[in-house]
Coordinates of C-alpha atoms and ligand atoms in Angstrom, one line a residue:
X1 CA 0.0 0.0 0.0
X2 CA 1.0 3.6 -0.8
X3 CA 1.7 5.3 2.2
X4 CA 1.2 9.2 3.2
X5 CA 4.8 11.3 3.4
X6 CA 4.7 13.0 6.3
X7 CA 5.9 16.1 3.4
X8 CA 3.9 16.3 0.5
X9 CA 5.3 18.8 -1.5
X10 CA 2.5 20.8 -3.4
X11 CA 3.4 23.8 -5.4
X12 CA 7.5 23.0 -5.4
X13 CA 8.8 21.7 -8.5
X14 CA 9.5 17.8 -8.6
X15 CA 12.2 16.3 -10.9
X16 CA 11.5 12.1 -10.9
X17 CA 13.3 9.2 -12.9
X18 CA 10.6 6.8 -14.2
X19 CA 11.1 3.4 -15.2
X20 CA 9.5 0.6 -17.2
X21 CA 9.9 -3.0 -17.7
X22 CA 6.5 -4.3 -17.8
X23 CA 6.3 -6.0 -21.2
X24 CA 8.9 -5.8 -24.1
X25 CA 10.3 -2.1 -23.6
X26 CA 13.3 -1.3 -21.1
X27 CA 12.6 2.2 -20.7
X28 CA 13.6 5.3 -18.1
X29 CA 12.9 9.3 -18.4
X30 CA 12.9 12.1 -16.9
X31 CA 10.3 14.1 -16.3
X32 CA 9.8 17.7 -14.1
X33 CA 6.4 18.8 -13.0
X34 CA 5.9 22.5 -12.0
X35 CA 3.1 24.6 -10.6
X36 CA 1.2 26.5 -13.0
X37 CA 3.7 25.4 -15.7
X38 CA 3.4 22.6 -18.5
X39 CA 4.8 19.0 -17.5
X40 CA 8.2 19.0 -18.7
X41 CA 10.2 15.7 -20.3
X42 CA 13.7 16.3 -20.0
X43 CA 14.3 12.4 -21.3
X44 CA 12.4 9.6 -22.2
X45 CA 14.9 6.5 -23.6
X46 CA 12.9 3.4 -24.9
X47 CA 14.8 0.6 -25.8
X48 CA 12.5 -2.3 -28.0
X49 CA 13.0 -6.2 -27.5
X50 CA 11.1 -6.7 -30.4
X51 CA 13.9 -8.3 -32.4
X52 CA 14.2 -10.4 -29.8
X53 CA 10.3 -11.8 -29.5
X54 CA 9.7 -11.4 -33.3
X55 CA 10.8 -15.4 -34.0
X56 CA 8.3 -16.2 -31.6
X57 CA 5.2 -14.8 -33.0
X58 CA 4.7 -12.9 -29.0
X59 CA 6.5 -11.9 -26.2
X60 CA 8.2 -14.6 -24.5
X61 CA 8.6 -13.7 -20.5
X62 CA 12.3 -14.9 -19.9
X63 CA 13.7 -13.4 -22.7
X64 CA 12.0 -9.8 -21.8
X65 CA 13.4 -10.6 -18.4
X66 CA 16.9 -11.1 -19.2
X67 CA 16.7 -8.7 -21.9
X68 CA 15.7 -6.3 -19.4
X69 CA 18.6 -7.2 -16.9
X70 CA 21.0 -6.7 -19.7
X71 CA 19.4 -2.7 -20.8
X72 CA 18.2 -1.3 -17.4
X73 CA 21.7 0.1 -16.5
X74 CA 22.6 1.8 -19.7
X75 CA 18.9 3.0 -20.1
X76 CA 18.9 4.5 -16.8
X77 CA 22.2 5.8 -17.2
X78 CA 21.3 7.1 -20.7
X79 CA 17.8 8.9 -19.3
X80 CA 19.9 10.8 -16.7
X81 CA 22.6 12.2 -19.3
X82 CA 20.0 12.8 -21.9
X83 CA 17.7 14.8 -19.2
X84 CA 21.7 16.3 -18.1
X85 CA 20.1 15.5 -14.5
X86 CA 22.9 14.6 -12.0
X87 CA 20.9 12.1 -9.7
X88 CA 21.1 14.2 -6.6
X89 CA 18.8 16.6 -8.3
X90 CA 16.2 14.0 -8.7
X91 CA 13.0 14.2 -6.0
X92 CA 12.4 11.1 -6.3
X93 CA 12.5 7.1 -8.4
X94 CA 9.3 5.6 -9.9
X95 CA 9.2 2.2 -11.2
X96 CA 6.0 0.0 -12.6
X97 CA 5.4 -2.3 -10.1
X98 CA 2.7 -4.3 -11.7
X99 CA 0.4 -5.3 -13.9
X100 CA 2.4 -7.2 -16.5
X101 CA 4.7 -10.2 -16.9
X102 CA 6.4 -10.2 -13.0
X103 CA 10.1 -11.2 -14.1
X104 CA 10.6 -7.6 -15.8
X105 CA 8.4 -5.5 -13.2
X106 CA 10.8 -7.4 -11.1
X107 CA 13.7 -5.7 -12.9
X108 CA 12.6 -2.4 -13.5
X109 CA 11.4 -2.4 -9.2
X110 CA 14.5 -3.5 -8.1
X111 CA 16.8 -1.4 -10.4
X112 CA 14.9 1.6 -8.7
X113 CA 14.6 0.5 -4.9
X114 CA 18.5 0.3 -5.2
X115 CA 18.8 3.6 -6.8
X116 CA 16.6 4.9 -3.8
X117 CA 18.7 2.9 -1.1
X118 CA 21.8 4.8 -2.3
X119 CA 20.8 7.6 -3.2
X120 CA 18.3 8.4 -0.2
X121 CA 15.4 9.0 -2.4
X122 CA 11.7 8.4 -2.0
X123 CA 9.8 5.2 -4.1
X124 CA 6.9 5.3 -6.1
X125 CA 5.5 1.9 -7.3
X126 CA 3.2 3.0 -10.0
X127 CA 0.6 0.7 -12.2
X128 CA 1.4 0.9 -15.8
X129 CA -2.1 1.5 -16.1
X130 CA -1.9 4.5 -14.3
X131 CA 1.3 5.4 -16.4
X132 CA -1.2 5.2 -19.6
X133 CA -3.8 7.4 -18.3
X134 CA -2.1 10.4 -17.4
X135 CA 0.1 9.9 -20.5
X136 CA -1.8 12.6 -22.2
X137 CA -1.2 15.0 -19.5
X138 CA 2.9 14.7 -20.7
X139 CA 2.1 16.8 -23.3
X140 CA -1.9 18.2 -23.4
X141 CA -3.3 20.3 -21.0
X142 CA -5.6 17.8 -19.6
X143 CA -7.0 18.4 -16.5
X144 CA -8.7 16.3 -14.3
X145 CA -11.2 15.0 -14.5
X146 CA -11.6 13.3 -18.1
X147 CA -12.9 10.2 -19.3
X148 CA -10.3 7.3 -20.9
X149 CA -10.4 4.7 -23.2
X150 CA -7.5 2.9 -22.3
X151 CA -6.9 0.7 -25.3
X152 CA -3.5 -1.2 -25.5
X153 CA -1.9 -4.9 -26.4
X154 CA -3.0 -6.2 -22.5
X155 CA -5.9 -3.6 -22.0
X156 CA -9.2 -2.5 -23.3
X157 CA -11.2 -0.3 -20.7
X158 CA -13.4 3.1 -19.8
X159 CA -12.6 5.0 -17.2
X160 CA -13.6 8.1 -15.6
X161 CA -10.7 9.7 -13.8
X162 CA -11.3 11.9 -11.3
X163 CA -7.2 12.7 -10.0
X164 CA -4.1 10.9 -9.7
X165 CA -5.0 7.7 -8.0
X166 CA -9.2 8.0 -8.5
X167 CA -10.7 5.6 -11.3
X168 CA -13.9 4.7 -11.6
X169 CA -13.9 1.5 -14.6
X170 CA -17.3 2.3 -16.5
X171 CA -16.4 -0.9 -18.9
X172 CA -13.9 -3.4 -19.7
X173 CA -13.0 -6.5 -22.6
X174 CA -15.1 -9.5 -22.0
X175 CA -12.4 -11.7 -23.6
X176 CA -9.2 -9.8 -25.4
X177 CA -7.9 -6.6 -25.5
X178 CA -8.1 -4.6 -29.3
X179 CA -3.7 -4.2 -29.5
X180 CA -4.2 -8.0 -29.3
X181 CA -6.9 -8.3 -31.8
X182 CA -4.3 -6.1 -34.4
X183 CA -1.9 -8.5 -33.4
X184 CA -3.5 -11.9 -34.0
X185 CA -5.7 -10.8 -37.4
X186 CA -2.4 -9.5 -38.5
X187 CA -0.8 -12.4 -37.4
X188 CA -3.1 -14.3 -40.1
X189 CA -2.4 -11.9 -42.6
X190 CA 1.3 -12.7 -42.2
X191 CA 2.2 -9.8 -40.4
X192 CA 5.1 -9.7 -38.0
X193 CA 4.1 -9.0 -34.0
X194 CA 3.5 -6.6 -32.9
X195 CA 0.8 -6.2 -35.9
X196 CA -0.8 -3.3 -34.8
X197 CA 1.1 -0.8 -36.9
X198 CA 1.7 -3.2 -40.3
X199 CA -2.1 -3.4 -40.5
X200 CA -2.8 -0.5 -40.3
X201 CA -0.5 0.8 -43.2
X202 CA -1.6 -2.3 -45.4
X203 CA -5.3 -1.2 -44.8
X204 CA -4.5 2.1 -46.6
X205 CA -6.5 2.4 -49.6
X206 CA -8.2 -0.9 -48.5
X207 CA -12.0 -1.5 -49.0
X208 CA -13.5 -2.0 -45.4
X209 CA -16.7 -2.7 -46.5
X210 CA -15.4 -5.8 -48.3
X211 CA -15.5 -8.6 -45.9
X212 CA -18.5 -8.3 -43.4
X213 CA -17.4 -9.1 -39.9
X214 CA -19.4 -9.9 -36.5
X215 CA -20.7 -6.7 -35.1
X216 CA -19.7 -7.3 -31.5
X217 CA -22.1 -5.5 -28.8
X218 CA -23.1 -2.9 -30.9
X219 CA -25.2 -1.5 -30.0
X220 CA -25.8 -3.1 -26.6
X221 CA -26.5 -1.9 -22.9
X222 CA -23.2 -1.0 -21.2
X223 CA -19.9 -0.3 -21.8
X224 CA -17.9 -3.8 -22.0
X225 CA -15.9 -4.7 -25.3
X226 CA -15.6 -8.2 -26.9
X227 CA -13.1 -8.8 -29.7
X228 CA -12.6 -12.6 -29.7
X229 CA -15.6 -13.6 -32.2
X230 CA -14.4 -10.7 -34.8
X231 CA -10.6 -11.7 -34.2
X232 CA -11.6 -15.7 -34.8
X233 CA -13.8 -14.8 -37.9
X234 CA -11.5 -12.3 -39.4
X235 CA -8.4 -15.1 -39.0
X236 CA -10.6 -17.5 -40.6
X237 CA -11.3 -15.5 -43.6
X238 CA -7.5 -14.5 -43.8
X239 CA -6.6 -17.9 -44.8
X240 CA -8.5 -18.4 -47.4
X241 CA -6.8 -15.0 -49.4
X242 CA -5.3 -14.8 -52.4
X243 CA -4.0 -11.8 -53.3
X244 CA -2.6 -8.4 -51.9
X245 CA -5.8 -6.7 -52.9
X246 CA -8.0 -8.9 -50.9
X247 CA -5.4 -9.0 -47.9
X248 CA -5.7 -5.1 -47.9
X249 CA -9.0 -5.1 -47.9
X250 CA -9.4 -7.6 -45.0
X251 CA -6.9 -5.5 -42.8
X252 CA -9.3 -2.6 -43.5
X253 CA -12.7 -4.3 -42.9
X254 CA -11.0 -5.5 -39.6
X255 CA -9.1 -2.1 -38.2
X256 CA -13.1 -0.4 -39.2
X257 CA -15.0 -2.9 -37.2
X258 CA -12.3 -2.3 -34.3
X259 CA -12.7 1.5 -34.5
X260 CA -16.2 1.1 -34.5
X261 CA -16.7 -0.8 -31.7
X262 CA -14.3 1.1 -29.8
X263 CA -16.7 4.3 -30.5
X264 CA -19.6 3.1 -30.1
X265 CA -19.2 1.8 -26.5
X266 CA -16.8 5.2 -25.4
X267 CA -20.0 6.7 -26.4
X268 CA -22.3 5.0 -23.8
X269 CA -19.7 6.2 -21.0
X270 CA -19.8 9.7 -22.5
X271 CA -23.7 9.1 -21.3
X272 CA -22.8 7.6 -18.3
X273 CA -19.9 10.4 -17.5
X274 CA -22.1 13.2 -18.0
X275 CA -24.8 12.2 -15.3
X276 CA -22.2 13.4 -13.2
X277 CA -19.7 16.1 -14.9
X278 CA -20.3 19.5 -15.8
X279 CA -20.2 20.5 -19.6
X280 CA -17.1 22.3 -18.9
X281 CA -15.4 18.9 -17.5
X282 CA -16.0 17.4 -20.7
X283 CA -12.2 16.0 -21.7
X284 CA -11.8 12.6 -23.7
X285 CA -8.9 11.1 -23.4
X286 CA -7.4 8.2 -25.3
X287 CA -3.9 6.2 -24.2
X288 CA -2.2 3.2 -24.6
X289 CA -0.3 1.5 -28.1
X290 CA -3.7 1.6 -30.0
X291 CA -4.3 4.9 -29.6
X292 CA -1.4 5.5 -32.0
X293 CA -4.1 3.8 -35.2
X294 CA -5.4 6.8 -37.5
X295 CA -8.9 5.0 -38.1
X296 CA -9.1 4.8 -34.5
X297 CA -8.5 8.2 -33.0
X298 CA -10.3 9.6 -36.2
X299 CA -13.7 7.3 -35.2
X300 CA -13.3 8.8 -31.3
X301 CA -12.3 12.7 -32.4
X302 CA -15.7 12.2 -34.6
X303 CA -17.9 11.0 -31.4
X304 CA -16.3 13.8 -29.0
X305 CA -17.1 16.6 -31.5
X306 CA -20.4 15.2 -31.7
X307 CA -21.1 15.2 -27.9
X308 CA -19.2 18.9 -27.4
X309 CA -16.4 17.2 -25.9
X310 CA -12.6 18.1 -26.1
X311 CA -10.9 15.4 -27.7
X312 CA -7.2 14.5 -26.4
X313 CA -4.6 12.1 -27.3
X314 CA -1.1 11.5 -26.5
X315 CA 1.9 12.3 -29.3
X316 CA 2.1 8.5 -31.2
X317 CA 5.7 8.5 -28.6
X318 CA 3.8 8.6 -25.6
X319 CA 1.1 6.1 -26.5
X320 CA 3.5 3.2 -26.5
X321 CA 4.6 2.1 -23.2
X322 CA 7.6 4.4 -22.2
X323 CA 9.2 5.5 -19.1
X324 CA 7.8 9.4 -19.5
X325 CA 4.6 7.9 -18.4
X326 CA 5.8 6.3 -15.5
X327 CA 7.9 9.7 -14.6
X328 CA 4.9 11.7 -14.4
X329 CA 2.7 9.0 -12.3
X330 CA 5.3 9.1 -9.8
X331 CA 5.8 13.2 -9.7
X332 CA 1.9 13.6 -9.6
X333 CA 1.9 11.4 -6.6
X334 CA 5.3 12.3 -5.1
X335 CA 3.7 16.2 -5.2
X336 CA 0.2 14.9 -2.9
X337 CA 2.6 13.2 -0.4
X338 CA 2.3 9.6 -1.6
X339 CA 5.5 7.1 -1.8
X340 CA 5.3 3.4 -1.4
X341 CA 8.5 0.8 0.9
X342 CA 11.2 -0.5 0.1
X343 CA 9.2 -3.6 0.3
X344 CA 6.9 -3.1 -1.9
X345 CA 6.3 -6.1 -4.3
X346 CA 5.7 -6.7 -8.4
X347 CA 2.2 -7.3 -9.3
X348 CA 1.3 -9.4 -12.3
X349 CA -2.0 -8.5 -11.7
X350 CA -3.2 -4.9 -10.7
X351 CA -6.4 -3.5 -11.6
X352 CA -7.3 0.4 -11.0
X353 CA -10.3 0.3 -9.9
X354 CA -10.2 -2.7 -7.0
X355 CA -13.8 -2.5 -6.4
X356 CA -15.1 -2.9 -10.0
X357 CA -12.7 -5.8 -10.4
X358 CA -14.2 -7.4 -7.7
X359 CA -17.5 -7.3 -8.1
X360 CA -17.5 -7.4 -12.1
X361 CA -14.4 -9.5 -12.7
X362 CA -13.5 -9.6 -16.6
X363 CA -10.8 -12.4 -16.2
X364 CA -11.9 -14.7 -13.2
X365 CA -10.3 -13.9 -9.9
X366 CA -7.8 -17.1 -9.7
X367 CA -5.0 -17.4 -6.8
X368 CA -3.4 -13.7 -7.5
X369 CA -6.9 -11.8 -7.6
X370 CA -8.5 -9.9 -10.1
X371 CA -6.1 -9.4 -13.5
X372 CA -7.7 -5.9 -14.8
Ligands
KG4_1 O1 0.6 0.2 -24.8 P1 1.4 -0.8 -25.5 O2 2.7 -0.3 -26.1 O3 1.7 -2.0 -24.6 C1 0.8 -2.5 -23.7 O4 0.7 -2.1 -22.6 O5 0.0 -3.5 -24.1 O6 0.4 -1.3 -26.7 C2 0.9 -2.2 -27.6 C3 -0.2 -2.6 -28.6 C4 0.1 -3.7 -29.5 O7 -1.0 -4.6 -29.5 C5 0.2 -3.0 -30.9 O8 -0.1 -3.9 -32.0 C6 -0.8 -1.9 -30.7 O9 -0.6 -1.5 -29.4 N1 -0.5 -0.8 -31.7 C7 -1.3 -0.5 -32.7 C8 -0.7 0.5 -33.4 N2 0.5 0.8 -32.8 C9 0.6 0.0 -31.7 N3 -2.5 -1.0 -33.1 C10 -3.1 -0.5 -34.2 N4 -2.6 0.5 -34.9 C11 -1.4 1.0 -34.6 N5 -0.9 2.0 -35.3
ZN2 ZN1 1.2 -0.4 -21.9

């Protein structure tokens, strides 16, 4: 558990390494939050495994493990030149501490509780999650409180976040998350992982209206995504293709019917956000790897002009996971007086909203609790 400073530090300005080893990305920054002034990053250094996992059609969790063993020193080292930050001038060391695959949150954690030991510096154990939704804030003026669509390769969720630290989920994926649904249809179109961005450049000048795909939920109470039925069907029709044209026109149909639903349920929380926000609170915000796909933000800038709302989304940099993310987690709750023990432990499974995981669990609880 986080626990209170005994000296919050509001209005000073914070300077705070971030780090991140959750998936396939060793990564540190920089980053310097100031009253009244725009969130500075004075680094952010992300170093891809991709290579690596390619062979393997995924991520394999010991490579990313020792991979990340092998980086975490020269990306650290590398942040802190980059941001020329000597790291006594730092206010503090935030690390993801969970959720993803444990081996590398076990890297990144323990890289930065020995920075702290020497270096006499507070902790911050942030989720990744929460690294994703204030990612917009590294660069936007996004105040709080906005509603997120969180949609990445392990996540596919609404949110309404009221601060640092303050979710409410409104909806989450029944079965898979959309980054994985790029991934596997353009697995099947021969893509290499992560498929995300390859589809969507071979779906430029595609037909989407080609190949007619399930219509997940649309349309349905709620705001809970499925992706499993259209990712099976669209695989299925992938193998049976002949030609480039039909391949580009598949990647199309599919990156639509994604976009789509991804609209068309952020619109039933911009009904459910507005019971209780004022028309001047009314920020979108989209974060996470798929919010880098042109058809995507395109379908949500579309809904948030329709409903009057301001429509924000990270630089394609920050939309990735990255350590800038992490950075600014950590200042924003290093500035309210919240740091987190030495002891504090990886999580593979972290959700943001505990209570919502609990009593609406969209991967069953199992021994480590509730996944997301
Ligand atoms: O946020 P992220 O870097 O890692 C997770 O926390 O999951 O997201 C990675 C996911 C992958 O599934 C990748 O294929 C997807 O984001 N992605 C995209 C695009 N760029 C990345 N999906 C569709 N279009 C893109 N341009
Ligand atoms: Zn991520």
């Amino acid at each position: 558990m986080p626990r209170l400073n005994h000296s919050p530090r509001p209005g000073a300005s914070l300077t705070v390494l971030g780090i991140e080893t959750s998936c396939d990305e060793t990564a540190a920054a920089v980053v310097r939050i100031s009253q009244g002034a725009p969130t500075e990053v004075l680094s952010s250094v992300v170093l891809s495994q991709i290579d690596e996992h390619a062979p393997f059609g995924g991520v394999v969790p010991e490579i990313a493990a020792r991979a990340h063993v092998q980086t975490i020193g020269s990306v650290v080292t590398k942040a802190l030149r980059d941001a020329e930050v000597g790291a006594v001038e730092l206010d503090g060391v935030a690390a993801t501490a969970g959720p993803g695959l444990v081996g590398g949150v076990m890297v990144g954690l323990s890289f930065a509780k020995g920075l702290c030991l020497a270096l006499d510096l507070p902790l911050v154990a942030v989720n990744h999650l929460e690294g994703h939704a204030v990612s917009a804030r590294l660069s936007e003026d996004a105040p709080y409180p906005f509603l997120l669509l969180l949609v990445s390769g392990g996540h596919c969720q609404l949110l309404e976040v009221a601060g640092i630290g303050a979710y409410r989920r409104l909806g989450s994926t029944i079965d898979d998350a959309a980054g994985e649904a790029f991934d596997k249809i353009g697995g099947a179109l021969g893509l290499a992982y992560p498929a995300g961005p390859a589809l969507e450049r071979l779906a430029a000048g595609g037909n989407p209206a080609r190949f007619p795909l399930p219509r997940a939920l649309l349309g349905r109470a709620g705001c809970d995504f499925s992706f499993s039925g259209l990712k099976t069907a669209a695989a299925r029709i992938a193998e049976s293709l002949a030609s480039d044209a039909e391949r580009r026109d598949l990647a199309a149909a599919a990156q639509s019917a994604i976009a789509r639903q991804l609209a068309d349920r952020t619109a039933r929380a911009v009904d459910i956000y507005l019971l209780s926000h004022t028309p001047e609170q009314r920020r979108l915000v989209v974060a996470g790897g798929v919010a880098a796909n042109g058809v995507v933000r395109a379908a949500l800038q579309d809904l948030a002009t329709s409903r009057g709302f301001t429509f924000l989304a990270p630089p394609l940099a920050y939309c990735t996971d990255n350590g800038a993310m992490i950075a600014l987690a950590g200042a924003e709750r290093l500035a309210v007086g919240l740091i987190d023990d030495l002891d504090v432990v990886a999580r593979p499974r972290w959700p943001l909203d505990a209570e919502a995981a609990r009593l609406a669990p969209t991967h069953l609880p199992g021994r480590k609790g509730a996944k997301a």
